[in-house]
GROMACS .gro file of C-alpha atoms in nm:
model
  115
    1UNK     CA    1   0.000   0.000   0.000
    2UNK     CA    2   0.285   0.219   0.040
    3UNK     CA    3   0.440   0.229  -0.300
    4UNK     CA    4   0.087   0.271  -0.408
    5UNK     CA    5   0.072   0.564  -0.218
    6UNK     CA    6   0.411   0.688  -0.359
    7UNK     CA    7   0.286   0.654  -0.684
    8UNK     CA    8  -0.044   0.809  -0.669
    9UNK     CA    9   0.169   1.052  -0.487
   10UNK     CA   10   0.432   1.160  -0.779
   11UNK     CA   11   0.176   1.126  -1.060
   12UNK     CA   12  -0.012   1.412  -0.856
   13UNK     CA   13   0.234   1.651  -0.820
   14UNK     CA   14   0.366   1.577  -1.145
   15UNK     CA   15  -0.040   1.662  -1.283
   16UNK     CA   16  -0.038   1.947  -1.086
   17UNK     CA   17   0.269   2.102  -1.153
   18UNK     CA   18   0.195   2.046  -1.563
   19UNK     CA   19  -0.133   2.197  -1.513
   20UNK     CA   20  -0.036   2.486  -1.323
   21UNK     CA   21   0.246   2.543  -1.600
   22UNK     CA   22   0.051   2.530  -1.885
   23UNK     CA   23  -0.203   2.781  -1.713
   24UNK     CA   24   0.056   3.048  -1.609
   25UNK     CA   25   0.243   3.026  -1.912
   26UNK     CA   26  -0.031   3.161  -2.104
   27UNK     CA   27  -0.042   2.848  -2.349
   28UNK     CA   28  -0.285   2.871  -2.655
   29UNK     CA   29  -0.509   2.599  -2.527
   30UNK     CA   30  -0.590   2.704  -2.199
   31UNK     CA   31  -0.706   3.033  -2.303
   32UNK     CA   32  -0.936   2.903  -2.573
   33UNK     CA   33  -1.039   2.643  -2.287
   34UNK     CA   34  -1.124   2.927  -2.048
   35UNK     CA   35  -1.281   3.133  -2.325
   36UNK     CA   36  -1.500   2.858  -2.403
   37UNK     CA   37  -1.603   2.796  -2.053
   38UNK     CA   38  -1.713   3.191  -2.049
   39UNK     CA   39  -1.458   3.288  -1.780
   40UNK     CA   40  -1.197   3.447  -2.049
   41UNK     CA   41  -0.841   3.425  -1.916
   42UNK     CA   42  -0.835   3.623  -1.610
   43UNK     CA   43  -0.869   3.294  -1.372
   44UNK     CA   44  -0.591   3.113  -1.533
   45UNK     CA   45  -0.318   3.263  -1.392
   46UNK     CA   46  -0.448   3.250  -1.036
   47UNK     CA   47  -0.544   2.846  -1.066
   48UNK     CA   48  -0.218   2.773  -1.271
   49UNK     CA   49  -0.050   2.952  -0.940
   50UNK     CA   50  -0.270   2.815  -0.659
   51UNK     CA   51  -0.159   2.455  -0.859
   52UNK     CA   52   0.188   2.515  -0.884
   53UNK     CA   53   0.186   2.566  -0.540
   54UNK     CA   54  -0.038   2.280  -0.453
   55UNK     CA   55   0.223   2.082  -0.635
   56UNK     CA   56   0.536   2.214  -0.461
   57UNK     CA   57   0.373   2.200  -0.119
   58UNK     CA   58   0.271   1.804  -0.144
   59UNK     CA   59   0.669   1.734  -0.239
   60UNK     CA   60   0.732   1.781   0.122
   61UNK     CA   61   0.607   1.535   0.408
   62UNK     CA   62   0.562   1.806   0.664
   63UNK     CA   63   0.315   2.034   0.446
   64UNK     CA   64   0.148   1.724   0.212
   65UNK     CA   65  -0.146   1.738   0.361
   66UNK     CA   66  -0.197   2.113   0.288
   67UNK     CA   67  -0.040   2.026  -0.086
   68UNK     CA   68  -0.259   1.736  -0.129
   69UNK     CA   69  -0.593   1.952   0.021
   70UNK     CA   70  -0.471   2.271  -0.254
   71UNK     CA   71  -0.408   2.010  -0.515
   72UNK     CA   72  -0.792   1.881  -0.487
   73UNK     CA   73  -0.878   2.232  -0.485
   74UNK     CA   74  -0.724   2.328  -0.777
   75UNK     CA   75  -0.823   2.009  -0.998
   76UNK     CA   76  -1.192   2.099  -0.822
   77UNK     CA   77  -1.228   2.466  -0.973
   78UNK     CA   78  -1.109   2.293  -1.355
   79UNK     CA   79  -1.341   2.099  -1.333
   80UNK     CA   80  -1.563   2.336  -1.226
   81UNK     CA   81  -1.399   2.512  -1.551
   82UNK     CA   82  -1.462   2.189  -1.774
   83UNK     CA   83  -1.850   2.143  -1.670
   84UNK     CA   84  -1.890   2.492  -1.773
   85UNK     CA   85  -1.775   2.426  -2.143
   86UNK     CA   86  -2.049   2.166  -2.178
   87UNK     CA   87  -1.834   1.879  -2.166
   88UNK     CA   88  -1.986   1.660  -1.909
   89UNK     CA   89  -1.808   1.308  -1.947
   90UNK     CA   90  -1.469   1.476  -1.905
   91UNK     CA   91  -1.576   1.679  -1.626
   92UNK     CA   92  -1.662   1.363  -1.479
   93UNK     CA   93  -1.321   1.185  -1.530
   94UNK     CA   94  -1.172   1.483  -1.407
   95UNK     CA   95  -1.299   1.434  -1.012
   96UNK     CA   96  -1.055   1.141  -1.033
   97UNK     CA   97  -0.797   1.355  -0.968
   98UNK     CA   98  -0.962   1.495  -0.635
   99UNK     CA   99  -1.048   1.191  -0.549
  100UNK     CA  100  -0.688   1.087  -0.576
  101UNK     CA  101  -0.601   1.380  -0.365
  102UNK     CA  102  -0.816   1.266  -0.053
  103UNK     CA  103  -0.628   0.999  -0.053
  104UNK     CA  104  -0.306   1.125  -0.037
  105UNK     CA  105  -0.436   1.384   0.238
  106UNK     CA  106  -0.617   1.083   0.387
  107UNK     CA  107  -0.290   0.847   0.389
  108UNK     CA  108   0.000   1.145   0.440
  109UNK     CA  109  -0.117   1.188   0.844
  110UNK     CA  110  -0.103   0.813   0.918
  111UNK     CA  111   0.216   0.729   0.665
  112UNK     CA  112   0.419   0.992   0.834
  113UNK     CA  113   0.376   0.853   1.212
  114UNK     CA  114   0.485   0.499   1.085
  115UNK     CA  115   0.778   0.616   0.899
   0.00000   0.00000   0.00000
């Protein structure tokens, strides 16, 4: 259960960090993807930020809960962001992510006292 937890662990941060990049760089995609959604581009740098941070934060055992818990957060308001363009079945998929995240933030408390 462990490496399982590493690995849901580094996939996360790795998602997050991408995400956050790709929103704070200013890349053509996410602005159509935000235009679409009818929020125009003044979120994205804000969400790429609060994911980038997210990301950073749940590197570290002593602040992973808080990284995991910003990481959920941030994957929450794209999806958020995804419903609003219409596209339901992604939107869906995409609370995989969050869910992911609970469990990291679930796990880090207990994982940390046996290690």
């Amino acid at each position: 259960m462990k490496y399982l937890y590493y690995a849901i662990l580094v996939i996360m941060v790795i998602l997050s960090l991408a995400a956050g990049a790709a929103k704070v760089s200013s890349m053509q995609q996410e602005i159509q993807f935000f235009e679409e959604a009818g929020i125009g581009s003044t979120w994205m740098l804000p969400l790429g930020c609060l994911q980038i941070i997210g990301g950073l934060l749940a590197i570290y055992r002593r602040t992973r809960q808080a990284g995991s818990a910003v990481i959920a957060i941030g994957f929450l308001l794209s999806t958020f962001v995804i419903f609003a363009t219409g596209n339901s079945i992604f939107g869906v998929f995409s609370l995989l992510p969050v869910l992911l995240c609970i469990f990291i933030f679930w796990r880090a408390n207990g994982l940390s006292q046996s290690l």
